[in-house]
Amino acid sequence: MRMRPEGDRADLMLARLGESGLKLTPQRIAIVRELADDSSHPTAQELFDRLAPAMPTMSFATVYNTLDALARCNLIEARALAPGATRFDPNVEPHHHAVCDRCGCVADVAPRPRSTSVDASLPDGFAVRAVEQIFRGTCQRCRDADGGD
Amino acid sequence: MRMRPEGDRADLMLARLGESGLKLTPQRIAIVRELADDSSHPTAQELFDRLAPAMPTMSFATVYNTLDALARCNLIEARALAPGATRFDPNVEPHHHAVCDRCGCVADVAPRPRSTSVDASLPDGFAVRAVEQIFRGTCQRCRDADGGD
DNA sequence: CTTGCACATGAGAACCTTTCTAAGTAGAAG
DNA sequence: CTTCTACTTAGAAAGGTTCTCATGTGCAAG
């Protein structure tokens, strides 16, 4: 994974969306641009709130429809990292997550080379597609806040 | 982890609940007995449905309150293994999960000895409390069904 | 140009999951 | 018996997600 100039990933996602036979409507373009370079793992509500000022008539249905279409094209992944709202991740390369118990923030964690080897005692006949790791704990900010107030 | 005679784990959980100053009401006893020896990771709804025939007046609030109390006492854990309803797990020893993409069933996976060593590139200052692993894929049943129909 | 069609959108309803509230109940303490 | 506290209940309310359906838009066919 290397650095990309801004907008590059959004353009790539839009191109792939188009190739899949989906129309590049203003709403879809706005959602893709909002999400493409965002590593904060936003919820549908958060995306909607950010887009609302620029597109006041957009509805939740469109946000969910677009996120669903992006997920089908393997351009984003929907993640259940904690109870509550689903989070959407534009990073589809294998990687893991650190989730703060207190504030709920999510950070990407690079995979370890060996973490793909599956020698765990899986159920008989279970065909593994992916291995997800979630590191639960407390982020720097929350630890600081804890000591401070 | 070793085999336990039936009811043993339920009794242990009830004893601990009592020690925590909580009353052992019929509702709580029923919920604990239903959950204690169940490794299917049921949702609140599933528990409610199973208990309803025996306790027709019980409400969801009681199910959630009890699950919350059990979680606070570290007798169960609430898990977000997929988008949708939270699942409740009576196994509080460190372990991982295999989740079927198709039917959503969940099976426990014994932890690997080395899997607790955290040499991943975590965010600066992140204090790890626990490492969760989720193996995503397809269970035997769904693979068989796929070939069969 | 007009018509028809397939696809998208928008607004709100509907649905599911979870939490909250108000009122009632049971049991222990005095 | 009275009082106090904890618990339960039913339903309302609050999030999150999906569905419905009328409307709109762009394109292809006629």
CSV table of C-alpha atoms (C1' of nucleotides) in Angstrom, one decimal:
chain,number,residue,atom,x,y,z
A,1,MET,CA,0.0,0.0,0.0
A,2,ARG,CA,1.4,3.4,-1.0
A,3,MET,CA,0.5,7.0,-0.6
A,4,ARG,CA,-2.0,8.2,-3.2
A,5,PRO,CA,-2.6,11.8,-4.4
A,6,GLU,CA,-5.9,13.1,-3.1
A,7,GLY,CA,-9.0,12.1,-5.1
A,8,ASP,CA,-7.2,9.3,-6.8
A,9,ARG,CA,-8.8,6.6,-4.7
A,10,ALA,CA,-12.2,8.2,-5.2
A,11,ASP,CA,-11.7,8.3,-8.9
A,12,LEU,CA,-10.7,4.7,-8.9
A,13,MET,CA,-13.8,3.7,-7.0
A,14,LEU,CA,-16.0,5.8,-9.3
A,15,ALA,CA,-14.5,4.2,-12.3
A,16,ARG,CA,-15.1,0.7,-10.9
A,17,LEU,CA,-18.6,1.6,-10.0
A,18,GLY,CA,-19.2,2.7,-13.6
A,19,GLU,CA,-17.7,-0.4,-15.0
A,20,SER,CA,-20.2,-2.4,-12.9
A,21,GLY,CA,-23.0,-0.9,-14.8
A,22,LEU,CA,-24.0,1.6,-12.2
A,23,LYS,CA,-24.7,5.2,-13.0
A,24,LEU,CA,-22.5,7.9,-11.5
A,25,THR,CA,-25.1,10.2,-10.1
A,26,PRO,CA,-24.2,13.3,-8.1
A,27,GLN,CA,-25.2,11.6,-4.9
A,28,ARG,CA,-23.0,8.6,-5.5
A,29,ILE,CA,-20.1,10.7,-6.5
A,30,ALA,CA,-20.5,12.8,-3.3
A,31,ILE,CA,-20.7,9.7,-1.1
A,32,VAL,CA,-17.7,8.1,-2.7
A,33,ARG,CA,-15.6,11.3,-2.4
A,34,GLU,CA,-16.5,11.6,1.2
A,35,LEU,CA,-15.6,8.0,2.0
A,36,ALA,CA,-12.7,7.2,-0.2
A,37,ASP,CA,-9.9,8.9,1.8
A,38,ASP,CA,-11.5,8.6,5.2
A,39,SER,CA,-9.9,6.2,7.6
A,40,SER,CA,-12.2,7.0,10.5
A,41,HIS,CA,-14.6,4.2,9.7
A,42,PRO,CA,-17.7,6.4,9.6
A,43,THR,CA,-21.3,5.2,10.1
A,44,ALA,CA,-24.1,5.8,7.6
A,45,GLN,CA,-25.4,8.6,9.9
A,46,GLU,CA,-22.0,10.3,10.0
A,47,LEU,CA,-21.7,10.3,6.3
A,48,PHE,CA,-25.2,11.6,5.9
A,49,ASP,CA,-24.5,14.4,8.3
A,50,ARG,CA,-21.4,15.4,6.5
A,51,LEU,CA,-23.1,15.3,3.1
A,52,ALA,CA,-26.3,17.0,4.2
A,53,PRO,CA,-25.0,20.6,3.9
A,54,ALA,CA,-24.0,20.1,0.3
A,55,MET,CA,-26.9,17.9,-0.7
A,56,PRO,CA,-29.8,18.9,1.5
A,57,THR,CA,-32.3,16.7,-0.3
A,58,MET,CA,-30.4,13.4,-0.1
A,59,SER,CA,-32.1,10.6,1.8
A,60,PHE,CA,-30.8,7.8,4.0
A,61,ALA,CA,-32.1,5.3,1.4
A,62,THR,CA,-29.6,6.7,-1.1
A,63,VAL,CA,-26.7,6.5,1.4
A,64,TYR,CA,-27.5,2.9,2.2
A,65,ASN,CA,-28.1,2.0,-1.4
A,66,THR,CA,-24.8,3.5,-2.4
A,67,LEU,CA,-22.9,1.9,0.4
A,68,ASP,CA,-24.5,-1.4,-0.4
A,69,ALA,CA,-23.5,-1.1,-4.1
A,70,LEU,CA,-19.9,-0.2,-3.1
A,71,ALA,CA,-19.7,-3.2,-0.8
A,72,ARG,CA,-21.0,-5.5,-3.6
A,73,CYS,CA,-18.3,-4.2,-5.9
A,74,ASN,CA,-15.7,-4.9,-3.2
A,75,LEU,CA,-14.8,-1.2,-3.0
A,76,ILE,CA,-15.6,-0.9,0.7
A,77,GLU,CA,-16.4,-3.2,3.6
A,78,ALA,CA,-19.2,-3.0,6.2
A,79,ARG,CA,-17.8,-3.8,9.6
A,80,ALA,CA,-19.4,-4.7,12.9
A,81,LEU,CA,-16.7,-3.6,15.3
A,82,ALA,CA,-18.9,-2.9,18.3
A,83,PRO,CA,-22.6,-3.1,19.1
A,84,GLY,CA,-24.5,-0.3,17.4
A,85,ALA,CA,-24.2,1.2,14.0
A,86,THR,CA,-22.3,-0.6,11.2
A,87,ARG,CA,-19.1,1.2,10.1
A,88,PHE,CA,-17.9,1.5,6.6
A,89,ASP,CA,-14.2,1.0,5.6
A,90,PRO,CA,-12.8,2.1,2.3
A,91,ASN,CA,-9.7,0.0,2.9
A,92,VAL,CA,-10.3,-3.4,1.4
A,93,GLU,CA,-6.7,-4.7,1.7
A,94,PRO,CA,-6.3,-7.2,4.5
A,95,HIS,CA,-5.8,-5.4,7.8
A,96,HIS,CA,-6.9,-5.3,11.4
A,97,HIS,CA,-8.5,-2.8,13.8
A,98,ALA,CA,-7.9,-1.2,17.1
A,99,VAL,CA,-11.1,-0.1,18.8
A,100,CYS,CA,-11.2,2.1,21.9
A,101,ASP,CA,-13.5,0.8,24.6
A,102,ARG,CA,-14.3,4.3,25.8
A,103,CYS,CA,-14.7,6.6,22.8
A,104,GLY,CA,-15.3,3.9,20.2
A,105,CYS,CA,-12.8,5.3,17.8
A,106,VAL,CA,-11.3,2.9,15.3
A,107,ALA,CA,-7.8,2.8,13.8
A,108,ASP,CA,-6.4,0.5,11.2
A,109,VAL,CA,-3.7,-1.9,12.2
A,110,ALA,CA,-1.3,-3.4,9.6
A,111,PRO,CA,-1.5,-7.2,9.4
A,112,ARG,CA,1.4,-9.3,10.6
A,113,PRO,CA,3.0,-11.4,8.0
A,114,ARG,CA,2.3,-14.6,9.9
A,115,SER,CA,-1.3,-13.7,10.9
A,116,THR,CA,-2.7,-15.3,7.8
A,117,SER,CA,-1.6,-18.8,8.7
A,118,VAL,CA,-4.6,-20.5,10.2
A,119,ASP,CA,-3.6,-23.3,12.4
A,120,ALA,CA,-6.4,-22.7,14.9
A,121,SER,CA,-8.8,-25.4,15.8
A,122,LEU,CA,-11.6,-24.4,13.5
A,123,PRO,CA,-14.9,-26.2,13.3
A,124,ASP,CA,-14.9,-29.3,11.0
A,125,GLY,CA,-15.4,-28.3,7.4
A,126,PHE,CA,-15.2,-24.6,8.0
A,127,ALA,CA,-13.8,-22.9,4.9
A,128,VAL,CA,-12.0,-19.7,6.0
A,129,ARG,CA,-12.4,-16.6,3.7
A,130,ALA,CA,-10.7,-14.0,5.9
A,131,VAL,CA,-9.3,-13.6,9.4
A,132,GLU,CA,-10.2,-10.4,11.2
A,133,GLN,CA,-8.4,-9.2,14.3
A,134,ILE,CA,-9.8,-6.7,16.7
A,135,PHE,CA,-7.5,-5.1,19.3
A,136,ARG,CA,-9.7,-3.8,22.2
A,137,GLY,CA,-8.3,-1.3,24.6
A,138,THR,CA,-8.0,2.4,25.3
A,139,CYS,CA,-6.7,5.0,22.9
A,140,GLN,CA,-4.0,7.6,23.7
A,141,ARG,CA,-6.6,10.4,23.9
A,142,CYS,CA,-8.8,8.6,26.4
A,143,ARG,CA,-5.9,7.6,28.5
A,144,ASP,CA,-4.7,11.2,28.6
A,145,ALA,CA,-8.2,12.5,29.4
A,146,ASP,CA,-8.5,9.9,32.2
A,147,GLY,CA,-5.4,11.2,33.9
A,148,GLY,CA,-6.3,14.9,33.2
A,149,ASP,CA,-9.9,15.2,34.5
B,1,MET,CA,-11.6,-25.8,29.9
B,2,ARG,CA,-13.1,-29.1,30.9
B,3,MET,CA,-16.5,-30.8,30.6
B,4,ARG,CA,-19.0,-29.8,33.2
B,5,PRO,CA,-22.0,-31.8,34.4
B,6,GLU,CA,-25.1,-30.1,33.2
B,7,GLY,CA,-26.4,-27.2,35.3
B,8,ASP,CA,-23.1,-26.8,37.0
B,9,ARG,CA,-22.2,-23.7,35.1
B,10,ALA,CA,-25.6,-22.2,35.6
B,11,ASP,CA,-25.3,-22.8,39.3
B,12,LEU,CA,-21.9,-21.1,39.4
B,13,MET,CA,-23.2,-18.1,37.5
B,14,LEU,CA,-26.3,-17.8,39.8
B,15,ALA,CA,-24.0,-18.1,42.9
B,16,ARG,CA,-21.9,-15.3,41.6
B,17,LEU,CA,-24.9,-13.2,40.7
B,18,GLY,CA,-26.1,-13.6,44.2
B,19,GLU,CA,-22.7,-12.7,45.7
B,20,SER,CA,-22.9,-9.4,43.7
B,21,GLY,CA,-25.9,-8.4,45.7
B,22,LEU,CA,-28.5,-9.2,43.0
B,23,LYS,CA,-31.6,-11.1,43.8
B,24,LEU,CA,-32.2,-14.5,42.2
B,25,THR,CA,-35.6,-13.9,40.7
B,26,PRO,CA,-37.4,-16.6,38.7
B,27,GLN,CA,-36.7,-14.6,35.6
B,28,ARG,CA,-33.0,-14.3,36.2
B,29,ILE,CA,-32.7,-18.0,37.0
B,30,ALA,CA,-34.5,-18.9,33.8
B,31,ILE,CA,-32.3,-16.6,31.7
B,32,VAL,CA,-29.1,-17.9,33.3
B,33,ARG,CA,-30.1,-21.6,32.9
B,34,GLU,CA,-31.0,-21.0,29.2
B,35,LEU,CA,-27.7,-19.3,28.5
B,36,ALA,CA,-25.2,-21.1,30.7
B,37,ASP,CA,-24.7,-24.2,28.6
B,38,ASP,CA,-25.5,-22.7,25.2
B,39,SER,CA,-22.6,-22.2,22.8
B,40,SER,CA,-24.7,-21.0,19.9
B,41,HIS,CA,-24.3,-17.3,20.9
B,42,PRO,CA,-27.9,-16.4,21.0
B,43,THR,CA,-29.4,-12.9,20.6
B,44,ALA,CA,-31.7,-11.3,23.1
B,45,GLN,CA,-34.6,-12.1,20.8
B,46,GLU,CA,-33.7,-15.8,20.6
B,47,LEU,CA,-33.4,-16.0,24.4
B,48,PHE,CA,-36.7,-14.3,24.8
B,49,ASP,CA,-38.4,-16.6,22.3
B,50,ARG,CA,-37.1,-19.7,24.1
B,51,LEU,CA,-38.2,-18.4,27.5
B,52,ALA,CA,-41.6,-17.0,26.5
B,53,PRO,CA,-43.4,-20.4,26.6
B,54,ALA,CA,-42.4,-21.0,30.2
B,55,MET,CA,-42.6,-17.3,31.3
B,56,PRO,CA,-45.3,-15.7,29.2
B,57,THR,CA,-45.3,-12.4,31.1
B,58,MET,CA,-41.6,-11.7,30.8
B,59,SER,CA,-40.6,-8.6,29.0
B,60,PHE,CA,-37.6,-7.6,26.9
B,61,ALA,CA,-36.5,-5.1,29.5
B,62,THR,CA,-35.9,-8.0,31.9
B,63,VAL,CA,-33.9,-10.0,29.4
B,64,TYR,CA,-31.7,-7.0,28.6
B,65,ASN,CA,-31.4,-6.0,32.3
B,66,THR,CA,-30.3,-9.5,33.2
B,67,LEU,CA,-27.9,-9.8,30.3
B,68,ASP,CA,-26.4,-6.4,31.3
B,69,ALA,CA,-26.0,-7.6,34.9
B,70,LEU,CA,-24.4,-10.8,33.9
B,71,ALA,CA,-22.0,-8.9,31.6
B,72,ARG,CA,-21.1,-6.5,34.5
B,73,CYS,CA,-20.2,-9.5,36.7
B,74,ASN,CA,-18.0,-10.9,33.9
B,75,LEU,CA,-20.2,-14.0,33.6
B,76,ILE,CA,-21.0,-13.4,30.0
B,77,GLU,CA,-19.8,-11.2,27.1
B,78,ALA,CA,-21.8,-9.2,24.6
B,79,ARG,CA,-20.3,-9.7,21.1
B,80,ALA,CA,-20.7,-7.8,17.8
B,81,LEU,CA,-19.8,-10.6,15.4
B,82,ALA,CA,-21.8,-9.2,12.4
B,83,PRO,CA,-24.1,-6.3,11.7
B,84,GLY,CA,-27.4,-6.7,13.4
B,85,ALA,CA,-28.3,-8.0,16.9
B,86,THR,CA,-25.7,-8.4,19.6
B,87,ARG,CA,-24.9,-11.9,20.6
B,88,PHE,CA,-24.3,-13.2,24.1
B,89,ASP,CA,-21.6,-15.6,25.0
B,90,PRO,CA,-21.4,-17.5,28.3
B,91,ASN,CA,-17.8,-18.4,27.6
B,92,VAL,CA,-15.6,-15.7,29.1
B,93,GLU,CA,-12.3,-17.5,28.8
B,94,PRO,CA,-10.1,-16.1,26.0
B,95,HIS,CA,-11.2,-17.6,22.7
B,96,HIS,CA,-12.0,-16.7,19.1
B,97,HIS,CA,-15.0,-17.2,16.8
B,98,ALA,CA,-15.8,-18.7,13.4
B,99,VAL,CA,-18.7,-16.9,11.8
B,100,CYS,CA,-20.5,-18.3,8.7
B,101,ASP,CA,-21.1,-15.7,6.0
B,102,ARG,CA,-24.2,-17.4,4.8
B,103,CYS,CA,-26.2,-18.6,7.8
B,104,GLY,CA,-24.6,-16.5,10.4
B,105,CYS,CA,-23.9,-19.3,12.8
B,106,VAL,CA,-21.1,-18.8,15.3
B,107,ALA,CA,-18.7,-21.4,16.7
B,108,ASP,CA,-16.0,-21.0,19.3
B,109,VAL,CA,-12.4,-21.4,18.3
B,110,ALA,CA,-9.7,-22.3,20.8
B,111,PRO,CA,-7.0,-19.6,21.0
B,112,ARG,CA,-3.6,-20.4,19.7
B,113,PRO,CA,-0.8,-20.2,22.3
B,114,ARG,CA,1.1,-17.5,20.4
B,115,SER,CA,-2.0,-15.4,19.5
B,116,THR,CA,-1.7,-13.2,22.6
B,117,SER,CA,1.6,-11.8,21.6
B,118,VAL,CA,1.0,-8.4,20.2
B,119,ASP,CA,3.7,-7.2,17.9
B,120,ALA,CA,1.3,-5.6,15.4
B,121,SER,CA,1.8,-1.9,14.6
B,122,LEU,CA,-0.8,-0.5,16.9
B,123,PRO,CA,-1.7,3.2,17.1
B,124,ASP,CA,0.7,5.1,19.4
B,125,GLY,CA,-0.3,4.9,23.0
B,126,PHE,CA,-3.0,2.3,22.5
B,127,ALA,CA,-3.3,0.1,25.6
B,128,VAL,CA,-4.5,-3.4,24.5
B,129,ARG,CA,-7.0,-5.1,26.8
B,130,ALA,CA,-7.9,-8.1,24.6
B,131,VAL,CA,-7.3,-9.4,21.1
B,132,GLU,CA,-10.3,-10.9,19.3
B,133,GLN,CA,-10.1,-13.0,16.2
B,134,ILE,CA,-13.0,-13.7,13.8
B,135,PHE,CA,-12.6,-16.3,11.2
B,136,ARG,CA,-15.1,-15.5,8.4
B,137,GLY,CA,-16.0,-18.2,5.9
B,138,THR,CA,-18.6,-20.9,5.2
B,139,CYS,CA,-19.6,-23.6,7.6
B,140,GLN,CA,-19.9,-27.3,6.7
B,141,ARG,CA,-23.7,-27.3,6.6
B,142,CYS,CA,-23.8,-24.4,4.2
B,143,ARG,CA,-21.1,-25.9,2.0
B,144,ASP,CA,-23.1,-29.1,1.8
B,145,ALA,CA,-26.3,-27.3,1.1
B,146,ASP,CA,-24.6,-25.4,-1.6
B,147,GLY,CA,-23.6,-28.6,-3.4
B,148,GLY,CA,-26.9,-30.3,-2.7
B,149,ASP,CA,-29.5,-27.8,-3.9
C,1,DC,C1',-39.6,14.9,-31.3
C,2,DT,C1',-42.1,11.7,-28.6
C,3,DT,C1',-42.7,7.7,-26.2
C,4,DG,C1',-41.4,4.1,-23.3
C,5,DC,C1',-38.2,1.9,-20.3
C,6,DA,C1',-34.8,1.1,-16.8
C,7,DC,C1',-32.7,2.9,-13.2
C,8,DA,C1',-32.2,6.3,-9.3
C,9,DT,C1',-33.9,9.3,-6.0
C,10,DG,C1',-36.5,11.2,-2.0
C,11,DA,C1',-39.8,11.1,1.7
C,12,DG,C1',-41.7,8.7,4.8
C,13,DA,C1',-43.4,4.4,6.6
C,14,DA,C1',-42.1,0.1,8.6
C,15,DC,C1',-39.2,-2.9,11.0
C,16,DC,C1',-35.8,-4.5,14.2
C,17,DT,C1',-33.0,-3.8,18.2
C,18,DT,C1',-32.2,-1.6,22.4
C,19,DT,C1',-33.2,1.7,26.1
C,20,DC,C1',-36.2,4.3,28.9
C,21,DT,C1',-40.3,5.4,31.8
C,22,DA,C1',-44.1,4.9,34.8
C,23,DA,C1',-46.6,2.0,37.5
C,24,DG,C1',-47.1,-2.0,40.1
C,25,DT,C1',-45.2,-6.1,43.0
C,26,DA,C1',-42.6,-8.8,46.2
C,27,DG,C1',-39.7,-9.3,49.9
C,28,DA,C1',-36.8,-7.6,53.7
C,29,DA,C1',-36.2,-4.3,57.5
C,30,DG,C1',-38.0,-1.8,61.1
D,1,DC,C1',-48.3,-3.4,59.6
D,2,DT,C1',-45.6,0.1,57.3
D,3,DT,C1',-41.8,1.4,54.7
D,4,DC,C1',-38.1,0.8,51.7
D,5,DT,C1',-35.7,-1.0,48.0
D,6,DA,C1',-35.1,-3.8,44.2
D,7,DC,C1',-37.4,-6.0,40.5
D,8,DT,C1',-40.7,-6.7,36.8
D,9,DT,C1',-43.9,-5.3,33.3
D,10,DA,C1',-46.0,-3.0,29.3
D,11,DG,C1',-45.5,0.2,26.4
D,12,DA,C1',-43.3,4.3,24.7
D,13,DA,C1',-39.3,6.1,22.7
D,14,DA,C1',-35.0,6.1,20.5
D,15,DG,C1',-31.5,4.5,17.3
D,16,DG,C1',-30.4,2.0,13.0
D,17,DT,C1',-31.7,-0.1,8.7
D,18,DT,C1',-34.8,-1.6,5.1
D,19,DC,C1',-38.8,-1.0,2.3
D,20,DT,C1',-42.4,1.2,-0.6
D,21,DC,C1',-43.9,3.9,-3.9
D,22,DA,C1',-44.4,8.1,-6.4
D,23,DT,C1',-41.5,10.9,-8.9
D,24,DG,C1',-37.6,12.1,-11.8
D,25,DT,C1',-34.0,11.5,-15.3
D,26,DG,C1',-31.4,9.8,-19.2
D,27,DC,C1',-31.3,7.0,-23.0
D,28,DA,C1',-33.1,4.0,-26.8
D,29,DA,C1',-36.6,3.0,-30.1
D,30,DG,C1',-40.0,4.4,-33.0
